[in-house]
Short mmCIF file of C-alpha atoms in Angstrom, two decimals:
data_model
loop_
_atom_site.label_atom_id
_atom_site.label_comp_id
_atom_site.label_asym_id
_atom_site.label_seq_id
_atom_site.Cartn_x
_atom_site.Cartn_y
_atom_site.Cartn_z
CA MET A 1 -5.66 32.35 182.81
CA SER A 2 -2.08 32.07 181.49
CA VAL A 3 -1.83 31.22 177.83
CA LEU A 4 1.26 29.94 176.03
CA ARG A 5 1.04 32.02 172.87
CA GLN A 6 4.25 31.29 171.01
CA LEU A 7 7.20 29.00 171.50
CA ILE A 8 9.99 31.12 170.05
CA HIS A 9 13.15 29.14 170.56
CA VAL A 10 14.31 25.85 172.09
CA GLU A 11 17.82 24.58 172.64
CA THR A 12 18.80 21.20 174.00
CA TYR A 13 22.22 20.28 175.31
CA GLU A 14 24.09 17.51 177.05
CA ARG A 15 26.63 18.03 179.78
CA GLY A 16 28.03 14.79 181.14
CA THR A 17 25.05 12.68 182.19
CA GLU A 18 22.68 15.65 182.34
CA ILE A 19 20.23 16.48 179.57
CA ALA A 20 18.69 19.94 179.63
CA LYS A 21 16.62 22.30 177.56
CA LEU A 22 16.40 26.09 177.25
CA ALA A 23 12.96 27.31 176.18
CA LEU A 24 12.02 30.87 175.25
CA TYR A 25 8.32 31.57 174.80
CA GLU A 26 5.72 34.33 174.96
CA ARG A 27 2.92 34.25 177.53
CA ASP A 28 0.57 37.00 178.69
CA GLY A 29 2.44 39.58 176.64
CA GLU A 30 5.82 38.77 178.20
CA TYR A 31 8.79 36.72 177.09
CA LYS A 32 9.90 34.00 179.45
CA LEU A 33 13.16 32.09 179.34
CA VAL A 34 13.21 28.85 181.35
CA ARG A 35 15.87 26.20 181.78
CA TYR A 36 14.64 22.66 182.31
CA ALA A 37 17.25 20.16 183.47
CA VAL A 38 16.84 16.42 184.03
CA ALA A 39 19.68 14.69 185.83
CA ILE A 40 20.52 11.03 185.45
CA ASP A 41 18.45 10.08 188.51
CA GLY A 42 15.36 11.59 186.90
CA GLU A 43 15.21 14.64 189.16
CA GLU A 44 13.94 17.70 187.28
CA GLU A 45 14.92 21.28 187.98
CA ASN A 46 13.38 24.40 186.46
CA TYR A 47 14.92 27.86 186.49
CA LEU A 48 13.20 31.04 185.32
CA LEU A 49 16.07 32.98 183.76
CA TYR A 50 14.14 35.94 182.38
CA SER A 51 10.61 37.32 182.36
CA GLY A 52 9.90 40.61 180.65
CA ALA A 53 8.67 42.45 177.58
CA ASN A 54 12.03 42.85 175.80
CA LEU A 55 12.75 40.06 173.31
CA GLN A 56 16.31 41.27 172.71
CA THR A 57 17.06 41.04 176.44
CA ALA A 58 15.59 37.55 176.52
CA PHE A 59 17.88 36.49 173.68
CA MET A 60 20.87 38.04 175.47
CA LYS A 61 20.00 36.10 178.65
CA LEU A 62 19.63 32.92 176.62
CA ASP A 63 23.00 33.50 175.00
CA GLY A 64 24.65 34.11 178.37
CA GLU A 65 23.20 30.93 179.83
CA LYS A 66 24.26 28.97 176.77
CA ARG A 67 27.87 30.10 177.21
CA LEU A 68 27.82 28.97 180.83
CA LEU A 69 26.44 25.57 179.86
CA ARG A 70 29.03 24.95 177.11
CA PHE A 71 26.43 23.60 174.70
CA THR A 72 27.24 20.61 172.49
CA GLU A 73 23.98 20.37 170.56
CA TYR A 74 22.07 23.31 169.11
CA ALA A 75 18.53 22.79 167.82
CA PRO A 76 16.38 25.90 167.34
CA ILE A 77 12.71 25.28 166.62
CA HIS A 78 12.48 28.39 164.45
CA PRO A 79 15.66 28.68 162.35
CA ALA A 80 14.45 32.05 161.04
CA GLU A 81 14.93 33.54 164.49
CA PRO A 82 18.32 32.43 165.80
CA VAL A 83 19.71 34.04 168.90
CA MET A 84 22.81 35.55 167.38
CA THR A 85 24.11 37.16 164.22
CA ARG A 86 26.80 35.45 162.17
CA ALA A 87 29.29 38.03 163.46
CA ASP A 88 28.31 37.16 167.04
CA TRP A 89 28.79 33.47 166.31
CA ASN A 90 32.21 34.24 164.89
CA LYS A 91 33.22 36.03 168.09
CA ASP A 92 31.92 33.17 170.22
CA MET A 93 33.72 30.58 168.12
CA LEU A 94 36.97 32.54 168.34
CA ALA A 95 36.58 32.82 172.13
CA LEU A 96 35.91 29.08 172.48
CA ALA A 97 38.91 28.29 170.31
CA GLN A 98 41.25 30.15 172.65
CA SER A 99 40.32 27.81 175.51
CA TYR A 100 39.32 24.45 174.03
CA TYR A 101 41.79 23.78 171.22
CA SER A 102 43.65 20.49 170.96
CA PRO A 103 47.34 21.09 171.77
CA ASP A 104 48.33 18.15 169.56
CA ALA A 105 46.35 19.43 166.58
CA LEU A 106 47.67 22.95 167.14
CA GLY A 107 51.21 21.61 167.13
CA LEU A 108 50.62 19.82 163.81
CA LEU A 109 49.10 22.96 162.32
CA ARG A 110 52.01 25.11 163.43
CA GLU A 111 54.53 22.68 161.98
CA TRP A 112 52.58 22.68 158.69
CA ARG A 113 52.41 26.49 158.68
CA LYS A 114 56.15 26.80 159.29
CA ARG A 115 56.93 24.51 156.34
CA ILE A 116 54.70 26.59 154.06
CA ALA A 117 56.10 29.90 155.37
CA ASP A 118 59.71 28.75 154.97
CA ALA A 119 59.02 27.61 151.41
CA MET A 120 57.43 30.99 150.60
CA ASN A 121 60.08 32.92 152.56
CA VAL A 122 57.41 34.81 154.53
CA ALA A 123 56.47 35.15 158.19
CA PRO A 124 54.19 32.34 159.48
CA TYR A 125 51.27 34.72 160.15
CA MET A 126 51.28 35.57 156.44
CA VAL A 127 50.15 32.01 155.76
CA LEU A 128 47.50 31.74 158.52
CA GLU A 129 47.08 33.81 161.67
CA ASP A 130 47.19 32.13 165.07
CA LYS A 131 43.45 32.71 165.55
CA VAL A 132 42.72 30.57 162.47
CA LEU A 133 44.98 27.79 163.75
CA PHE A 134 43.13 27.84 167.09
CA LEU A 135 39.80 27.61 165.26
CA LEU A 136 40.97 24.67 163.19
CA ALA A 137 42.41 22.92 166.25
CA THR A 138 39.08 23.33 168.08
CA PHE A 139 36.37 22.71 165.46
CA MET A 140 38.39 20.21 163.39
CA PRO A 141 36.60 20.71 160.02
CA GLN A 142 36.24 17.47 158.06
CA THR A 143 34.48 18.82 154.95
CA LYS A 144 34.73 21.85 152.69
CA GLU A 145 31.41 23.14 154.07
CA GLU A 146 32.65 22.96 157.65
CA PHE A 147 35.90 24.69 156.66
CA LEU A 148 34.09 27.54 154.89
CA ASN A 149 31.80 28.09 157.86
CA LEU A 150 34.67 28.85 160.21
CA PRO A 151 35.49 32.54 160.72
CA HIS A 152 38.26 33.82 158.43
CA CYS A 153 38.16 30.65 156.29
CA GLY A 154 36.76 31.72 152.95
CA GLU A 155 36.94 30.39 149.40
CA LYS A 156 40.38 31.89 148.78
CA ARG A 157 41.87 30.08 151.75
CA TRP A 158 40.08 26.89 150.76
CA GLU A 159 41.69 27.08 147.31
CA GLN A 160 45.10 27.76 148.85
CA TYR A 161 45.23 25.32 151.75
CA GLY A 162 41.85 23.65 152.30
CA ALA A 163 42.63 20.15 151.07
CA GLU A 164 45.95 20.04 152.97
CA LEU A 165 44.34 21.19 156.20
CA LEU A 166 41.49 18.68 155.98
CA ALA A 167 44.00 15.91 155.40
CA LEU A 168 45.96 17.09 158.43
CA LEU A 169 42.84 17.11 160.65
CA ARG A 170 41.14 14.02 159.22
CA GLY A 171 39.55 11.88 161.94
CA GLN A 172 40.16 14.42 164.72
CA ALA A 173 37.20 14.88 167.09
CA PRO A 174 36.14 18.51 167.58
CA ALA A 175 35.85 20.07 171.03
CA PHE A 176 32.71 21.84 169.75
CA TYR A 177 30.56 21.39 166.69
CA ILE A 178 29.88 24.34 164.44
CA PRO A 179 26.42 25.64 165.52
CA SER A 180 23.64 24.77 163.10
CA ALA A 181 22.65 28.44 162.86
CA VAL A 182 26.00 29.07 161.17
CA LEU A 183 25.63 26.10 158.82
CA GLU A 184 22.06 27.07 157.91
CA GLY A 185 23.02 30.70 157.36
CA ALA A 186 19.92 31.85 159.25
CA GLN A 187 19.50 35.56 159.87
CA PRO A 188 18.14 37.04 163.10
CA VAL A 189 15.77 39.88 163.77
CA ARG A 190 17.95 42.83 162.84
CA THR A 191 18.76 46.04 164.65
CA GLN A 192 18.42 49.32 162.76
CA LYS A 193 22.18 49.37 162.19
CA GLN A 194 22.06 45.86 160.75
CA GLU A 195 19.15 46.87 158.51
CA TRP A 196 21.27 49.70 157.10
CA GLN A 197 24.09 47.25 156.43
CA VAL A 198 21.71 44.91 154.61
CA LYS A 199 20.43 47.83 152.51
CA LEU A 200 24.02 48.78 151.76
CA LEU A 201 24.91 45.25 150.63
CA THR A 202 21.76 45.05 148.51
CA ARG A 203 22.59 48.38 146.91
CA LEU A 204 26.14 47.29 146.12
CA GLN A 205 24.82 44.28 144.21
CA GLU A 206 23.13 46.67 141.81
CA GLU A 207 25.87 49.21 141.08
CA THR A 208 28.72 51.17 142.66
CA PRO A 209 27.33 54.42 144.06
CA GLU A 210 29.48 57.20 145.44
CA LEU A 211 29.69 57.59 149.22
CA GLU A 212 27.62 60.76 149.29
CA GLU A 213 24.84 59.07 147.32
CA LEU A 214 24.78 56.13 149.73
CA ALA A 215 24.75 58.43 152.73
CA ARG A 216 21.69 60.25 151.35
CA GLU A 217 19.86 57.00 150.62
CA LEU A 218 20.53 55.60 154.10
CA ASP A 219 19.99 58.99 155.75
CA VAL A 220 23.28 58.78 157.62
CA SER A 221 26.61 60.61 157.43
CA VAL A 222 29.46 59.68 155.10
CA ASN A 223 31.50 58.76 158.17
CA THR A 224 28.77 56.32 159.21
CA VAL A 225 28.75 54.69 155.77
CA ILE A 226 32.52 54.20 155.98
CA GLY A 227 32.02 52.65 159.42
CA TYR A 228 29.49 50.22 157.93
CA LEU A 229 31.95 49.29 155.19
CA GLU A 230 34.64 48.64 157.78
CA LYS A 231 32.27 46.40 159.75
CA LEU A 232 31.33 44.47 156.61
CA VAL A 233 35.02 43.82 155.96
CA GLU A 234 35.50 42.65 159.56
CA ASP A 235 32.54 40.29 159.18
CA GLY A 236 34.06 38.74 156.06
CA TYR A 237 31.86 40.20 153.31
CA ASP A 238 33.47 40.43 149.89
CA ILE A 239 33.25 44.11 148.99
CA GLU A 240 36.70 44.34 147.41
CA ALA A 241 35.42 45.70 144.10
CA TYR A 242 33.46 48.49 145.79
CA VAL A 243 36.34 49.50 148.06
CA ALA A 244 38.61 49.58 145.01
CA PHE A 245 36.06 51.86 143.29
CA LEU A 246 35.90 54.22 146.28
CA THR A 247 39.68 54.43 146.60
CA ARG A 248 40.36 54.87 142.88
CA GLU A 249 41.39 58.52 143.43
CA VAL A 250 42.78 58.06 146.93
CA PRO A 251 46.61 58.21 147.20
CA TYR A 252 46.52 54.77 148.77
CA SER A 253 50.23 53.91 148.60
CA GLU A 254 51.16 57.14 150.36
CA ILE A 255 48.54 56.72 153.07
CA SER A 256 49.39 53.03 153.52
CA ALA A 257 53.07 53.83 154.06
CA VAL A 258 52.18 56.35 156.75
CA ILE A 259 49.84 53.85 158.44
CA ASP A 260 52.72 51.35 158.53
CA SER A 261 54.89 54.03 160.12
CA VAL A 262 52.61 55.60 162.74
CA GLY A 263 50.01 52.85 163.25
CA ALA A 264 46.29 52.59 162.59
CA ASP A 265 44.91 53.16 166.08
CA LYS A 266 44.17 56.89 165.65
CA LEU A 267 43.40 59.05 162.63
CA LYS A 268 45.01 62.29 163.85
CA PRO A 269 48.67 61.14 163.67
CA ILE A 270 48.09 59.81 160.14
CA TYR A 271 46.43 63.09 159.12
CA LEU A 272 49.26 65.20 160.57
CA GLU A 273 51.96 63.10 158.92
CA LEU A 274 50.25 63.45 155.55
CA ASN A 275 49.11 67.09 155.71
CA GLY A 276 50.98 68.79 158.48
CA ASP A 277 49.20 70.98 161.01
CA VAL A 278 46.62 72.48 158.67
CA PRO A 279 42.82 72.64 159.04
CA PRO A 280 40.77 70.01 157.18
CA TYR A 281 39.55 72.44 154.53
CA GLU A 282 43.19 73.06 153.49
CA ALA A 283 44.30 69.42 153.63
CA GLN A 284 45.40 67.64 150.49
CA ILE A 285 44.32 64.27 151.90
CA SER A 286 41.02 64.25 153.83
CA TYR A 287 39.96 62.25 156.85
CA HIS A 288 37.45 60.43 154.61
CA GLN A 289 40.26 59.34 152.29
CA ILE A 290 42.33 58.15 155.25
CA ARG A 291 39.42 56.13 156.60
CA LEU A 292 38.77 54.57 153.21
CA ALA A 293 42.45 53.66 152.94
CA LEU A 294 42.23 52.03 156.38
CA VAL A 295 39.23 49.97 155.22
CA ARG A 296 41.14 48.87 152.11
CA LYS A 297 44.26 48.03 154.12
CA LYS A 298 42.24 45.99 156.63
CA MET A 299 40.58 44.12 153.76
CA GLU A 300 43.92 43.36 152.12
CA GLN A 301 45.43 42.16 155.40
CA ALA A 302 42.45 39.88 155.98
CA SER A 303 42.83 38.48 152.47
CA VAL A 304 46.55 37.81 152.91
CA GLY A 305 46.20 36.56 156.49
#
């Protein structure tokens, strides 16, 4: 006898006159993802989208179906187990913004940005990057909370431009609403890599350990720790003080100038420009220092942009 053991996640959405629901549940030791759709004439359709033992795969299938359906309402039954990480939401929101922005709102935003840039005598992207303008012209934030929950729109940008931007967008209807999982700040079941990042963030709230100490605690390499730091910067975490601590003895200005000259895509050209063709054990500036400088530079660019 089949037993419905646990309803894990439900999403409802509207598309035109159709109301539908995505349901993920556990039955007989397997996860099942089903889409129920009820059209305006009352006809019901059911689709089994996934049946298997892997919860992560079920969530991936659910996410894929959700993208196809262009959801407008998001209502998880268990907020503690959302489908996606905040970083994943950010990527989705950026992707949506590239296709569903309001051309009129984007035009207003670009005119505003040009006025600010001209007054500051800087390039427009130094005020706000295009990707932020697309986000604003798609999600149309009307409150400080909505503004801060957009990717790349933190407290610093709110202090600089938030009130002006809200005034510019006041009354504009968004193409998509910010998903409730973003507004609620819910965290998903984490992968091992995400667990390490959480441990790292927790550790940094206590003190500022050296890289080697962190690597031992997490049982990973120093290179891996630097990679985690870079990902945290990309995801918008404020680790400026720790990066400053780690680069306190790094010749940052010298490395930064070389990065500007040869680019940041590959480490080897930066290393050769700084050290010449010598083995790492003879180098004055190590690969670790170069990577840390890249993390700091990326963080500074994100802060300015």
